[in-house]
């Protein structure tokens, strides 16, 4: 996939909205050191190009509700495109699964599953295992506490990628 041509100002804008979320026109312009109108025009172009997928709040979930976070690795029985598509389509429709990435190597997928209890997690896994989606084996890891959770620093990745 061809990467869009971004300059240093575009990267500063992306970094600012990644770090601070939605900002007023004047505040964003102040952070990226650009006048408000051209700054807002660039932000609009970045959105239209599909580079900003949304704005999110980082909720202290453990202060709101009791939950169980389980990291699950899954290996499928077969590795045809139809097998991956069938599995991924089911996963996309399950709200309890908040992250799912396809991986190379020994396992095919790594997922983050949030449920209100361990028994609710097991019910979800029973649903997956009885569905015709080709799961061969899975391993679970119960998360005990969050040490670090943050998006990657886009500006740093760009700098390192151009070296």
PDB file of C-alpha atoms in Angstrom:
ATOM      1  CA  UNK A   1       0.000   0.000   0.000  1.00  0.00           C
ATOM      2  CA  UNK A   2       1.392   3.383  -0.999  1.00  0.00           C
ATOM      3  CA  UNK A   3       1.917   5.699   1.935  1.00  0.00           C
ATOM      4  CA  UNK A   4       0.677   9.263   1.526  1.00  0.00           C
ATOM      5  CA  UNK A   5       3.306  11.993   1.278  1.00  0.00           C
ATOM      6  CA  UNK A   6       3.287  13.674   4.666  1.00  0.00           C
ATOM      7  CA  UNK A   7       5.466  16.560   5.704  1.00  0.00           C
ATOM      8  CA  UNK A   8       6.658  17.485   9.185  1.00  0.00           C
ATOM      9  CA  UNK A   9       3.587  19.662   9.833  1.00  0.00           C
ATOM     10  CA  UNK A  10       1.227  16.810   8.942  1.00  0.00           C
ATOM     11  CA  UNK A  11       3.123  14.562  11.358  1.00  0.00           C
ATOM     12  CA  UNK A  12       2.874  17.209  14.101  1.00  0.00           C
ATOM     13  CA  UNK A  13      -0.893  17.403  13.540  1.00  0.00           C
ATOM     14  CA  UNK A  14      -1.265  13.622  13.669  1.00  0.00           C
ATOM     15  CA  UNK A  15       0.847  13.479  16.824  1.00  0.00           C
ATOM     16  CA  UNK A  16      -1.204  16.214  18.478  1.00  0.00           C
ATOM     17  CA  UNK A  17      -4.577  14.597  17.814  1.00  0.00           C
ATOM     18  CA  UNK A  18      -3.189  11.208  18.800  1.00  0.00           C
ATOM     19  CA  UNK A  19      -1.977  12.567  22.116  1.00  0.00           C
ATOM     20  CA  UNK A  20      -4.812  14.996  22.910  1.00  0.00           C
ATOM     21  CA  UNK A  21      -7.848  13.767  20.951  1.00  0.00           C
ATOM     22  CA  UNK A  22     -10.209  16.311  19.465  1.00  0.00           C
ATOM     23  CA  UNK A  23      -8.939  19.832  19.898  1.00  0.00           C
ATOM     24  CA  UNK A  24     -10.312  23.242  19.074  1.00  0.00           C
ATOM     25  CA  UNK A  25      -8.973  24.873  15.932  1.00  0.00           C
ATOM     26  CA  UNK A  26      -6.956  27.414  17.912  1.00  0.00           C
ATOM     27  CA  UNK A  27      -5.518  24.889  20.387  1.00  0.00           C
ATOM     28  CA  UNK A  28      -4.413  22.505  17.621  1.00  0.00           C
ATOM     29  CA  UNK A  29      -2.832  25.385  15.716  1.00  0.00           C
ATOM     30  CA  UNK A  30      -0.984  26.475  18.859  1.00  0.00           C
ATOM     31  CA  UNK A  31       0.377  22.962  19.485  1.00  0.00           C
ATOM     32  CA  UNK A  32       1.621  22.453  15.921  1.00  0.00           C
ATOM     33  CA  UNK A  33       2.846  26.049  15.534  1.00  0.00           C
ATOM     34  CA  UNK A  34       0.679  26.944  12.530  1.00  0.00           C
ATOM     35  CA  UNK A  35      -2.057  29.514  12.032  1.00  0.00           C
ATOM     36  CA  UNK A  36      -5.570  28.157  12.665  1.00  0.00           C
ATOM     37  CA  UNK A  37      -7.076  28.166   9.147  1.00  0.00           C
ATOM     38  CA  UNK A  38      -4.275  26.294   7.330  1.00  0.00           C
ATOM     39  CA  UNK A  39      -3.931  23.962  10.302  1.00  0.00           C
ATOM     40  CA  UNK A  40      -7.642  23.093  10.165  1.00  0.00           C
ATOM     41  CA  UNK A  41      -7.453  22.627   6.387  1.00  0.00           C
ATOM     42  CA  UNK A  42      -4.586  20.147   6.821  1.00  0.00           C
ATOM     43  CA  UNK A  43      -6.495  18.318   9.554  1.00  0.00           C
ATOM     44  CA  UNK A  44      -9.497  18.033   7.239  1.00  0.00           C
ATOM     45  CA  UNK A  45      -7.295  16.596   4.460  1.00  0.00           C
ATOM     46  CA  UNK A  46      -5.769  14.078   6.879  1.00  0.00           C
ATOM     47  CA  UNK A  47      -9.265  12.979   7.925  1.00  0.00           C
ATOM     48  CA  UNK A  48     -10.453  12.742   4.317  1.00  0.00           C
ATOM     49  CA  UNK A  49      -7.390  10.638   3.457  1.00  0.00           C
ATOM     50  CA  UNK A  50      -8.455   8.165   6.143  1.00  0.00           C
ATOM     51  CA  UNK A  51      -5.396   8.774   8.333  1.00  0.00           C
ATOM     52  CA  UNK A  52      -7.446   9.656  11.424  1.00  0.00           C
ATOM     53  CA  UNK A  53      -9.746   6.770  12.260  1.00  0.00           C
ATOM     54  CA  UNK A  54     -11.474   8.308  15.268  1.00  0.00           C
ATOM     55  CA  UNK A  55     -11.119   9.957  18.651  1.00  0.00           C
ATOM     56  CA  UNK A  56     -11.178   7.933  21.855  1.00  0.00           C
ATOM     57  CA  UNK A  57     -11.120   8.399  25.596  1.00  0.00           C
ATOM     58  CA  UNK A  58      -8.880   6.236  27.773  1.00  0.00           C
ATOM     59  CA  UNK A  59     -11.355   5.094  30.445  1.00  0.00           C
ATOM     60  CA  UNK A  60     -10.197   3.841  33.857  1.00  0.00           C
ATOM     61  CA  UNK A  61     -12.331   0.739  33.308  1.00  0.00           C
ATOM     62  CA  UNK A  62     -11.307  -0.889  36.587  1.00  0.00           C
ATOM     63  CA  UNK A  63     -12.838   2.100  38.426  1.00  0.00           C
ATOM     64  CA  UNK A  64     -16.125   1.708  36.541  1.00  0.00           C
ATOM     65  CA  UNK A  65     -16.809  -2.030  36.515  1.00  0.00           C
ATOM     66  CA  UNK A  66     -15.354  -5.366  37.532  1.00  0.00           C
ATOM     67  CA  UNK A  67     -14.099  -7.244  34.483  1.00  0.00           C
ATOM     68  CA  UNK A  68     -11.803  -9.998  33.331  1.00  0.00           C
ATOM     69  CA  UNK A  69      -9.293  -9.382  30.545  1.00  0.00           C
ATOM     70  CA  UNK A  70      -8.040 -12.512  28.844  1.00  0.00           C
ATOM     71  CA  UNK A  71      -5.410 -12.566  26.117  1.00  0.00           C
ATOM     72  CA  UNK A  72      -6.140 -15.469  23.776  1.00  0.00           C
ATOM     73  CA  UNK A  73      -3.924 -16.948  21.079  1.00  0.00           C
ATOM     74  CA  UNK A  74      -5.682 -19.003  18.434  1.00  0.00           C
ATOM     75  CA  UNK A  75      -4.481 -21.388  15.765  1.00  0.00           C
ATOM     76  CA  UNK A  76      -6.804 -22.456  12.976  1.00  0.00           C
ATOM     77  CA  UNK A  77      -7.000 -25.997  11.626  1.00  0.00           C
ATOM     78  CA  UNK A  78      -6.654 -24.913   7.992  1.00  0.00           C
ATOM     79  CA  UNK A  79      -5.001 -21.885   6.465  1.00  0.00           C
ATOM     80  CA  UNK A  80      -6.998 -21.081   3.357  1.00  0.00           C
ATOM     81  CA  UNK A  81      -8.352 -17.617   2.719  1.00  0.00           C
ATOM     82  CA  UNK A  82     -11.917 -18.848   3.303  1.00  0.00           C
ATOM     83  CA  UNK A  83     -10.881 -20.212   6.734  1.00  0.00           C
ATOM     84  CA  UNK A  84      -9.373 -16.880   7.777  1.00  0.00           C
ATOM     85  CA  UNK A  85     -12.363 -14.948   6.421  1.00  0.00           C
ATOM     86  CA  UNK A  86     -14.880 -17.151   8.283  1.00  0.00           C
ATOM     87  CA  UNK A  87     -13.001 -16.746  11.573  1.00  0.00           C
ATOM     88  CA  UNK A  88     -12.449 -12.997  11.176  1.00  0.00           C
ATOM     89  CA  UNK A  89     -16.066 -12.300  10.219  1.00  0.00           C
ATOM     90  CA  UNK A  90     -17.316 -13.961  13.393  1.00  0.00           C
ATOM     91  CA  UNK A  91     -14.774 -12.152  15.588  1.00  0.00           C
ATOM     92  CA  UNK A  92     -15.691  -8.762  14.108  1.00  0.00           C
ATOM     93  CA  UNK A  93     -19.247  -9.212  15.379  1.00  0.00           C
ATOM     94  CA  UNK A  94     -18.296  -9.910  19.010  1.00  0.00           C
ATOM     95  CA  UNK A  95     -18.098  -6.816  21.218  1.00  0.00           C
ATOM     96  CA  UNK A  96     -16.239  -8.671  23.984  1.00  0.00           C
ATOM     97  CA  UNK A  97     -13.260  -9.073  21.645  1.00  0.00           C
ATOM     98  CA  UNK A  98     -11.729  -5.617  21.533  1.00  0.00           C
ATOM     99  CA  UNK A  99      -8.475  -6.388  19.715  1.00  0.00           C
ATOM    100  CA  UNK A 100      -7.666  -9.154  17.288  1.00  0.00           C
ATOM    101  CA  UNK A 101      -4.492  -9.253  15.235  1.00  0.00           C
ATOM    102  CA  UNK A 102      -3.384 -11.812  12.708  1.00  0.00           C
ATOM    103  CA  UNK A 103       0.135 -13.060  13.360  1.00  0.00           C
ATOM    104  CA  UNK A 104       2.801 -15.055  11.595  1.00  0.00           C
ATOM    105  CA  UNK A 105       4.516 -17.916  13.345  1.00  0.00           C
ATOM    106  CA  UNK A 106       3.048 -20.513  15.666  1.00  0.00           C
ATOM    107  CA  UNK A 107      -0.351 -18.937  16.286  1.00  0.00           C
ATOM    108  CA  UNK A 108      -2.666 -17.302  13.779  1.00  0.00           C
ATOM    109  CA  UNK A 109      -4.355 -14.685  15.994  1.00  0.00           C
ATOM    110  CA  UNK A 110      -3.917 -12.832  19.278  1.00  0.00           C
ATOM    111  CA  UNK A 111      -7.059 -11.377  20.855  1.00  0.00           C
ATOM    112  CA  UNK A 112      -7.983  -9.248  23.869  1.00  0.00           C
ATOM    113  CA  UNK A 113     -11.267 -10.393  25.388  1.00  0.00           C
ATOM    114  CA  UNK A 114     -13.108  -8.344  28.024  1.00  0.00           C
ATOM    115  CA  UNK A 115     -15.896 -10.085  29.952  1.00  0.00           C
ATOM    116  CA  UNK A 116     -17.557  -9.449  33.327  1.00  0.00           C
ATOM    117  CA  UNK A 117     -16.223 -12.742  34.742  1.00  0.00           C
ATOM    118  CA  UNK A 118     -14.129 -15.795  33.986  1.00  0.00           C
ATOM    119  CA  UNK A 119     -17.285 -17.882  33.528  1.00  0.00           C
ATOM    120  CA  UNK A 120     -18.562 -15.353  30.961  1.00  0.00           C
ATOM    121  CA  UNK A 121     -15.228 -15.691  29.162  1.00  0.00           C
ATOM    122  CA  UNK A 122     -15.584 -19.475  29.118  1.00  0.00           C
ATOM    123  CA  UNK A 123     -19.103 -19.131  27.692  1.00  0.00           C
ATOM    124  CA  UNK A 124     -17.714 -16.942  24.933  1.00  0.00           C
ATOM    125  CA  UNK A 125     -14.984 -19.490  24.180  1.00  0.00           C
ATOM    126  CA  UNK A 126     -17.583 -22.284  24.133  1.00  0.00           C
ATOM    127  CA  UNK A 127     -19.513 -20.265  21.547  1.00  0.00           C
ATOM    128  CA  UNK A 128     -16.385 -19.879  19.418  1.00  0.00           C
ATOM    129  CA  UNK A 129     -15.442 -23.534  19.735  1.00  0.00           C
ATOM    130  CA  UNK A 130     -18.896 -24.814  18.759  1.00  0.00           C
ATOM    131  CA  UNK A 131     -19.153 -22.423  15.811  1.00  0.00           C
ATOM    132  CA  UNK A 132     -17.896 -23.698  12.486  1.00  0.00           C
ATOM    133  CA  UNK A 133     -14.924 -21.325  12.270  1.00  0.00           C
ATOM    134  CA  UNK A 134     -12.032 -23.795  12.247  1.00  0.00           C
ATOM    135  CA  UNK A 135     -10.337 -23.276  15.615  1.00  0.00           C
ATOM    136  CA  UNK A 136      -7.715 -25.980  16.119  1.00  0.00           C
ATOM    137  CA  UNK A 137      -6.320 -24.868  19.484  1.00  0.00           C
ATOM    138  CA  UNK A 138      -6.167 -21.859  21.743  1.00  0.00           C
ATOM    139  CA  UNK A 139      -4.228 -20.675  24.772  1.00  0.00           C
ATOM    140  CA  UNK A 140      -5.412 -18.188  27.368  1.00  0.00           C
ATOM    141  CA  UNK A 141      -3.537 -15.703  29.514  1.00  0.00           C
ATOM    142  CA  UNK A 142      -5.402 -13.962  32.323  1.00  0.00           C
ATOM    143  CA  UNK A 143      -4.320 -10.331  32.604  1.00  0.00           C
ATOM    144  CA  UNK A 144      -3.657  -9.385  36.224  1.00  0.00           C
ATOM    145  CA  UNK A 145      -2.791  -5.696  35.818  1.00  0.00           C
ATOM    146  CA  UNK A 146      -2.018  -3.159  33.132  1.00  0.00           C
ATOM    147  CA  UNK A 147       1.584  -2.033  33.098  1.00  0.00           C
ATOM    148  CA  UNK A 148       1.552   0.104  29.962  1.00  0.00           C
ATOM    149  CA  UNK A 149      -1.003   0.882  27.310  1.00  0.00           C
ATOM    150  CA  UNK A 150      -0.455   3.622  24.784  1.00  0.00           C
ATOM    151  CA  UNK A 151      -0.473   4.088  21.040  1.00  0.00           C
ATOM    152  CA  UNK A 152       2.871   4.204  19.250  1.00  0.00           C
ATOM    153  CA  UNK A 153       4.505   7.609  18.850  1.00  0.00           C
ATOM    154  CA  UNK A 154       3.747   8.361  15.186  1.00  0.00           C
ATOM    155  CA  UNK A 155       6.387  11.090  14.904  1.00  0.00           C
ATOM    156  CA  UNK A 156       9.098   8.808  16.301  1.00  0.00           C
ATOM    157  CA  UNK A 157       8.109   5.954  13.959  1.00  0.00           C
ATOM    158  CA  UNK A 158       8.269   8.295  10.964  1.00  0.00           C
ATOM    159  CA  UNK A 159      11.681   9.625  12.034  1.00  0.00           C
ATOM    160  CA  UNK A 160      13.043   6.104  12.522  1.00  0.00           C
ATOM    161  CA  UNK A 161      11.518   4.885   9.266  1.00  0.00           C
ATOM    162  CA  UNK A 162      13.283   7.553   7.215  1.00  0.00           C
ATOM    163  CA  UNK A 163      16.764   6.739   8.520  1.00  0.00           C
TER     164      UNK A 163
END
